[in-house]
Amino acid sequence: DQQVKQNSPSLSVQEGRISILNCDYTNSMFDYFLWYKKYPAEGPTFLISISSIKDKNEDGRFTVFLNKSAKHLSLHIVPSQPGDSAVYFCAASGEGSSGDKLTFGTGTRLAVRP
Amino acid sequence: DSGVTQTPKHLITATGQRVTLRCSPRSGDLSVYWYQQSLDQGLQFLIQYYNGEERAKGNILERFSAQQFPDLHSELNLSSLELGDSALYFCASSVEAGSGYEQYFGPGTRLTVT
């Protein structure tokens, strides 16, 4: 049962334009959401997070939006740069007594074209 | 560089053998997590330690065990290895336990069982 879903396995965007990566979740116990960026043969790198009490969090070119009623979050990257090309994972925590563990989506591969 | 270190980077061993993976968390972080990334399963939570004590368990096989030492480094022991145990094993750390803390990942150990 996939509790965190990233339905787009890949996304291609022109340099300078906006990249929007989407993530859906099913478990209403989740209260903290994170985005990670991953290059091949490296560990995930933390990008940005959002608590369930907020609907938006911004950090430089990265903004995360949370729609709790729809159980949906998105990551916006503006403007997109070629160095942003990587696999992006959304993750969630707060589930029950093992609230710390992260449940990951399957990832979206972003390609930013020069 | 996340500040989390893992050794070794690569490990090749035969079925039936036992290996130990080592993780040093970021300075000051009390919580250590182990995750497994295999081709068909994505990133899966295995186990968490907080300040030397086991805090949460995920889908960790009985052949696998872990511990966290007084200096807060952690080891993941994998025994009676099977071909299906071939995967990337990541360690992550966070400053505290509980939902709402970012987890920072190490570069991973790639285990190949032949």
mmCIF file of C-alpha atoms in Angstrom:
data_model
loop_
_atom_site.group_PDB
_atom_site.id
_atom_site.type_symbol
_atom_site.label_atom_id
_atom_site.label_comp_id
_atom_site.label_asym_id
_atom_site.label_seq_id
_atom_site.Cartn_x
_atom_site.Cartn_y
_atom_site.Cartn_z
ATOM 1 C CA ASP A 1 0.000 0.000 0.000
ATOM 2 C CA GLN A 2 1.721 3.136 -1.251
ATOM 3 C CA GLN A 3 0.863 5.856 1.254
ATOM 4 C CA VAL A 4 2.888 8.538 -0.521
ATOM 5 C CA LYS A 5 2.535 8.717 -4.277
ATOM 6 C CA GLN A 6 4.350 10.597 -6.974
ATOM 7 C CA ASN A 7 2.387 9.802 -10.068
ATOM 8 C CA SER A 8 4.730 11.445 -12.560
ATOM 9 C CA PRO A 9 7.895 9.402 -12.944
ATOM 10 C CA SER A 10 9.523 12.113 -15.033
ATOM 11 C CA LEU A 11 9.269 15.794 -15.909
ATOM 12 C CA SER A 12 11.145 17.863 -18.487
ATOM 13 C CA VAL A 13 11.293 21.671 -18.204
ATOM 14 C CA GLN A 14 13.071 24.455 -20.052
ATOM 15 C CA GLU A 15 15.743 26.365 -18.142
ATOM 16 C CA GLY A 16 14.298 29.496 -16.548
ATOM 17 C CA ARG A 17 10.750 28.164 -16.436
ATOM 18 C CA ILE A 18 8.855 26.813 -13.445
ATOM 19 C CA SER A 19 9.103 23.160 -12.409
ATOM 20 C CA ILE A 20 6.129 21.764 -10.501
ATOM 21 C CA LEU A 21 6.470 18.388 -8.839
ATOM 22 C CA ASN A 22 3.438 16.801 -7.270
ATOM 23 C CA CYS A 23 2.858 14.383 -4.436
ATOM 24 C CA ASP A 24 -0.273 12.807 -2.959
ATOM 25 C CA TYR A 25 -0.673 10.997 0.333
ATOM 26 C CA THR A 26 -3.372 8.851 1.836
ATOM 27 C CA ASN A 27 -2.566 8.722 5.561
ATOM 28 C CA SER A 28 -4.232 11.571 7.454
ATOM 29 C CA MET A 29 -1.865 10.971 10.400
ATOM 30 C CA PHE A 30 1.045 12.494 8.472
ATOM 31 C CA ASP A 31 1.860 15.922 9.902
ATOM 32 C CA TYR A 32 5.226 16.797 8.404
ATOM 33 C CA PHE A 33 6.273 16.707 4.790
ATOM 34 C CA LEU A 34 9.685 16.983 3.195
ATOM 35 C CA TRP A 35 11.228 17.132 -0.255
ATOM 36 C CA TYR A 36 14.564 15.566 -1.045
ATOM 37 C CA LYS A 37 16.720 15.748 -4.133
ATOM 38 C CA LYS A 38 18.827 12.775 -5.138
ATOM 39 C CA TYR A 39 21.644 12.302 -7.603
ATOM 40 C CA PRO A 40 22.709 8.796 -8.700
ATOM 41 C CA ALA A 41 25.015 7.037 -6.238
ATOM 42 C CA GLU A 42 24.458 9.736 -3.582
ATOM 43 C CA GLY A 43 22.228 10.010 -0.560
ATOM 44 C CA PRO A 44 19.049 12.117 -0.622
ATOM 45 C CA THR A 45 19.682 15.807 0.059
ATOM 46 C CA PHE A 46 17.125 17.684 2.140
ATOM 47 C CA LEU A 47 15.533 20.595 0.263
ATOM 48 C CA ILE A 48 12.539 21.983 2.098
ATOM 49 C CA SER A 49 9.843 20.913 4.519
ATOM 50 C CA ILE A 50 6.400 21.965 5.679
ATOM 51 C CA SER A 51 4.364 21.297 8.772
ATOM 52 C CA SER A 52 0.706 20.388 8.441
ATOM 53 C CA ILE A 53 -0.263 23.590 10.256
ATOM 54 C CA LYS A 54 0.998 25.622 7.289
ATOM 55 C CA ASP A 55 -0.029 25.695 3.662
ATOM 56 C CA LYS A 56 3.114 27.221 2.185
ATOM 57 C CA ASN A 57 6.817 27.373 2.890
ATOM 58 C CA GLU A 58 9.396 29.178 0.807
ATOM 59 C CA ASP A 59 13.176 28.953 0.635
ATOM 60 C CA GLY A 60 14.842 30.795 -2.189
ATOM 61 C CA ARG A 61 13.825 29.263 -5.504
ATOM 62 C CA PHE A 62 11.928 26.454 -3.770
ATOM 63 C CA THR A 63 8.351 26.690 -2.505
ATOM 64 C CA VAL A 64 6.287 23.866 -1.102
ATOM 65 C CA PHE A 65 2.493 24.052 -1.014
ATOM 66 C CA LEU A 66 0.307 21.818 1.123
ATOM 67 C CA ASN A 67 -3.401 21.201 0.559
ATOM 68 C CA LYS A 68 -4.496 19.106 3.512
ATOM 69 C CA SER A 69 -8.072 18.661 2.393
ATOM 70 C CA ALA A 70 -6.864 17.193 -0.884
ATOM 71 C CA LYS A 71 -3.939 15.378 0.759
ATOM 72 C CA HIS A 72 -1.702 16.918 -1.864
ATOM 73 C CA LEU A 73 1.588 18.765 -1.834
ATOM 74 C CA SER A 74 3.680 20.279 -4.558
ATOM 75 C CA LEU A 75 7.184 21.614 -4.960
ATOM 76 C CA HIS A 76 7.708 24.647 -7.183
ATOM 77 C CA ILE A 77 11.177 25.511 -8.455
ATOM 78 C CA VAL A 78 11.472 28.962 -10.005
ATOM 79 C CA PRO A 79 13.486 29.596 -12.079
ATOM 80 C CA SER A 80 14.601 26.092 -12.979
ATOM 81 C CA GLN A 81 18.302 25.570 -13.603
ATOM 82 C CA PRO A 82 20.163 22.699 -15.309
ATOM 83 C CA GLY A 83 21.753 21.844 -11.956
ATOM 84 C CA ASP A 84 18.282 21.063 -10.641
ATOM 85 C CA SER A 85 18.187 17.952 -12.829
ATOM 86 C CA ALA A 86 17.883 15.033 -10.395
ATOM 87 C CA VAL A 87 15.309 12.697 -8.872
ATOM 88 C CA TYR A 88 12.993 14.400 -6.376
ATOM 89 C CA PHE A 89 11.347 12.476 -3.558
ATOM 90 C CA CYS A 90 8.570 13.660 -1.316
ATOM 91 C CA ALA A 91 8.404 12.127 2.143
ATOM 92 C CA ALA A 92 6.042 12.279 5.097
ATOM 93 C CA SER A 93 6.262 11.584 8.806
ATOM 94 C CA GLY A 94 3.973 11.625 11.836
ATOM 95 C CA GLU A 95 2.305 8.279 11.416
ATOM 96 C CA GLY A 96 1.223 6.839 14.734
ATOM 97 C CA SER A 97 3.717 5.766 17.382
ATOM 98 C CA SER A 98 6.574 5.530 14.872
ATOM 99 C CA GLY A 99 6.095 9.149 14.034
ATOM 100 C CA ASP A 100 9.675 9.816 13.158
ATOM 101 C CA LYS A 101 10.130 7.488 10.232
ATOM 102 C CA LEU A 102 9.890 8.899 6.750
ATOM 103 C CA THR A 103 7.590 7.315 4.210
ATOM 104 C CA PHE A 104 8.855 8.113 0.733
ATOM 105 C CA GLY A 105 7.214 8.436 -2.627
ATOM 106 C CA THR A 106 8.715 6.692 -5.630
ATOM 107 C CA GLY A 107 10.343 9.818 -7.005
ATOM 108 C CA THR A 108 10.073 12.095 -10.043
ATOM 109 C CA ARG A 109 13.033 12.516 -12.357
ATOM 110 C CA LEU A 110 13.376 16.183 -13.327
ATOM 111 C CA ALA A 111 15.325 17.150 -16.423
ATOM 112 C CA VAL A 112 15.975 20.860 -16.966
ATOM 113 C CA ARG A 113 16.881 21.583 -20.583
ATOM 114 C CA PRO A 114 19.374 24.399 -21.256
ATOM 115 C CA ASP B 1 28.035 17.250 2.404
ATOM 116 C CA SER B 2 25.316 16.396 4.932
ATOM 117 C CA GLY B 3 27.762 15.642 7.747
ATOM 118 C CA VAL B 4 26.589 12.023 7.948
ATOM 119 C CA THR B 5 29.284 9.506 7.069
ATOM 120 C CA GLN B 6 28.888 5.889 6.074
ATOM 121 C CA THR B 7 31.435 3.153 5.512
ATOM 122 C CA PRO B 8 32.145 1.243 3.433
ATOM 123 C CA LYS B 9 30.909 2.866 0.238
ATOM 124 C CA HIS B 10 30.746 -0.436 -1.611
ATOM 125 C CA LEU B 11 30.566 -4.007 -0.357
ATOM 126 C CA ILE B 12 30.534 -7.191 -2.420
ATOM 127 C CA THR B 13 29.974 -10.449 -0.621
ATOM 128 C CA ALA B 14 28.576 -13.931 -1.145
ATOM 129 C CA THR B 15 25.277 -15.438 -0.123
ATOM 130 C CA GLY B 16 25.214 -16.702 3.440
ATOM 131 C CA GLN B 17 27.792 -14.206 4.660
ATOM 132 C CA ARG B 18 27.487 -11.509 7.309
ATOM 133 C CA VAL B 19 28.413 -7.833 6.921
ATOM 134 C CA THR B 20 28.432 -4.740 9.097
ATOM 135 C CA LEU B 21 27.618 -1.261 7.827
ATOM 136 C CA ARG B 22 28.728 1.727 9.849
ATOM 137 C CA CYS B 23 27.221 5.190 10.218
ATOM 138 C CA SER B 24 28.379 8.324 12.024
ATOM 139 C CA PRO B 25 25.613 10.909 12.469
ATOM 140 C CA ARG B 26 25.995 14.667 12.198
ATOM 141 C CA SER B 27 27.633 16.231 15.205
ATOM 142 C CA GLY B 28 25.005 16.746 17.892
ATOM 143 C CA ASP B 29 22.342 14.547 16.313
ATOM 144 C CA LEU B 30 20.865 12.013 18.696
ATOM 145 C CA SER B 31 18.610 10.072 16.356
ATOM 146 C CA VAL B 32 19.850 7.641 13.698
ATOM 147 C CA TYR B 33 17.741 5.950 11.039
ATOM 148 C CA TRP B 34 18.509 3.169 8.572
ATOM 149 C CA TYR B 35 16.783 2.937 5.189
ATOM 150 C CA GLN B 36 17.072 0.451 2.352
ATOM 151 C CA GLN B 37 16.684 1.391 -1.299
ATOM 152 C CA SER B 38 16.214 -1.487 -3.677
ATOM 153 C CA LEU B 39 15.230 -1.295 -7.323
ATOM 154 C CA ASP B 40 11.686 -2.484 -6.863
ATOM 155 C CA GLN B 41 10.885 -1.097 -3.414
ATOM 156 C CA GLY B 42 12.117 2.474 -3.291
ATOM 157 C CA LEU B 43 13.361 3.918 0.008
ATOM 158 C CA GLN B 44 12.100 1.832 2.916
ATOM 159 C CA PHE B 45 12.552 2.542 6.615
ATOM 160 C CA LEU B 46 14.313 -0.218 8.524
ATOM 161 C CA ILE B 47 15.010 0.903 12.085
ATOM 162 C CA GLN B 48 15.613 3.961 14.281
ATOM 163 C CA TYR B 49 17.771 4.540 17.339
ATOM 164 C CA TYR B 50 17.597 7.497 19.662
ATOM 165 C CA ASN B 51 20.393 8.204 22.139
ATOM 166 C CA GLY B 52 21.429 4.567 22.233
ATOM 167 C CA GLU B 53 17.977 3.027 22.465
ATOM 168 C CA GLU B 54 15.883 1.427 19.750
ATOM 169 C CA ARG B 55 12.903 3.711 19.076
ATOM 170 C CA ALA B 56 11.084 2.327 16.050
ATOM 171 C CA LYS B 57 11.205 -0.617 13.706
ATOM 172 C CA GLY B 58 10.046 -0.849 10.138
ATOM 173 C CA ASN B 59 10.115 -3.763 7.756
ATOM 174 C CA ILE B 60 13.422 -5.040 9.025
ATOM 175 C CA LEU B 61 14.158 -8.718 8.555
ATOM 176 C CA GLU B 62 15.047 -10.853 11.558
ATOM 177 C CA ARG B 63 18.410 -11.541 9.888
ATOM 178 C CA PHE B 64 19.175 -7.830 10.251
ATOM 179 C CA SER B 65 20.023 -6.065 13.491
ATOM 180 C CA ALA B 66 21.394 -2.704 14.504
ATOM 181 C CA GLN B 67 22.741 -0.839 17.471
ATOM 182 C CA GLN B 68 23.765 2.661 18.469
ATOM 183 C CA PHE B 69 26.840 3.097 20.591
ATOM 184 C CA PRO B 70 27.562 5.616 23.390
ATOM 185 C CA ASP B 71 29.397 7.865 20.929
ATOM 186 C CA LEU B 72 26.145 7.799 18.869
ATOM 187 C CA HIS B 73 27.564 6.035 15.839
ATOM 188 C CA SER B 74 25.451 3.154 14.605
ATOM 189 C CA GLU B 75 26.044 -0.189 12.946
ATOM 190 C CA LEU B 76 23.674 -2.251 10.835
ATOM 191 C CA ASN B 77 24.428 -5.972 10.807
ATOM 192 C CA LEU B 78 23.154 -8.101 7.960
ATOM 193 C CA SER B 79 23.533 -11.877 8.259
ATOM 194 C CA SER B 80 22.744 -14.984 6.205
ATOM 195 C CA LEU B 81 22.773 -12.726 3.194
ATOM 196 C CA GLU B 82 20.563 -13.497 0.206
ATOM 197 C CA LEU B 83 20.682 -12.206 -3.349
ATOM 198 C CA GLY B 84 17.613 -10.078 -2.612
ATOM 199 C CA ASP B 85 19.504 -8.156 0.065
ATOM 200 C CA SER B 86 21.491 -6.393 -2.648
ATOM 201 C CA ALA B 87 20.543 -2.748 -2.294
ATOM 202 C CA LEU B 88 21.672 0.703 -1.248
ATOM 203 C CA TYR B 89 21.617 1.163 2.514
ATOM 204 C CA PHE B 90 21.320 4.720 3.791
ATOM 205 C CA CYS B 91 21.799 6.083 7.236
ATOM 206 C CA ALA B 92 20.164 9.355 8.257
ATOM 207 C CA SER B 93 20.306 11.438 11.402
ATOM 208 C CA SER B 94 18.232 14.143 13.025
ATOM 209 C CA VAL B 95 18.864 16.371 15.996
ATOM 210 C CA GLU B 96 15.990 14.943 17.984
ATOM 211 C CA ALA B 97 13.345 12.221 17.789
ATOM 212 C CA GLY B 98 9.779 12.915 16.797
ATOM 213 C CA SER B 99 8.036 14.134 13.689
ATOM 214 C CA GLY B 100 9.023 17.601 12.571
ATOM 215 C CA TYR B 101 12.767 17.217 12.376
ATOM 216 C CA GLU B 102 14.625 17.058 9.103
ATOM 217 C CA GLN B 103 16.590 13.899 8.480
ATOM 218 C CA TYR B 104 19.987 14.264 6.839
ATOM 219 C CA PHE B 105 21.242 11.338 4.807
ATOM 220 C CA GLY B 106 24.666 9.859 4.340
ATOM 221 C CA PRO B 107 26.073 8.836 0.948
ATOM 222 C CA GLY B 108 24.983 5.224 1.380
ATOM 223 C CA THR B 109 26.587 1.795 1.225
ATOM 224 C CA ARG B 110 25.994 -0.211 -1.917
ATOM 225 C CA LEU B 111 25.755 -3.892 -1.001
ATOM 226 C CA THR B 112 26.045 -6.506 -3.721
ATOM 227 C CA VAL B 113 25.393 -10.116 -2.782
ATOM 228 C CA THR B 114 26.621 -12.649 -5.353
#
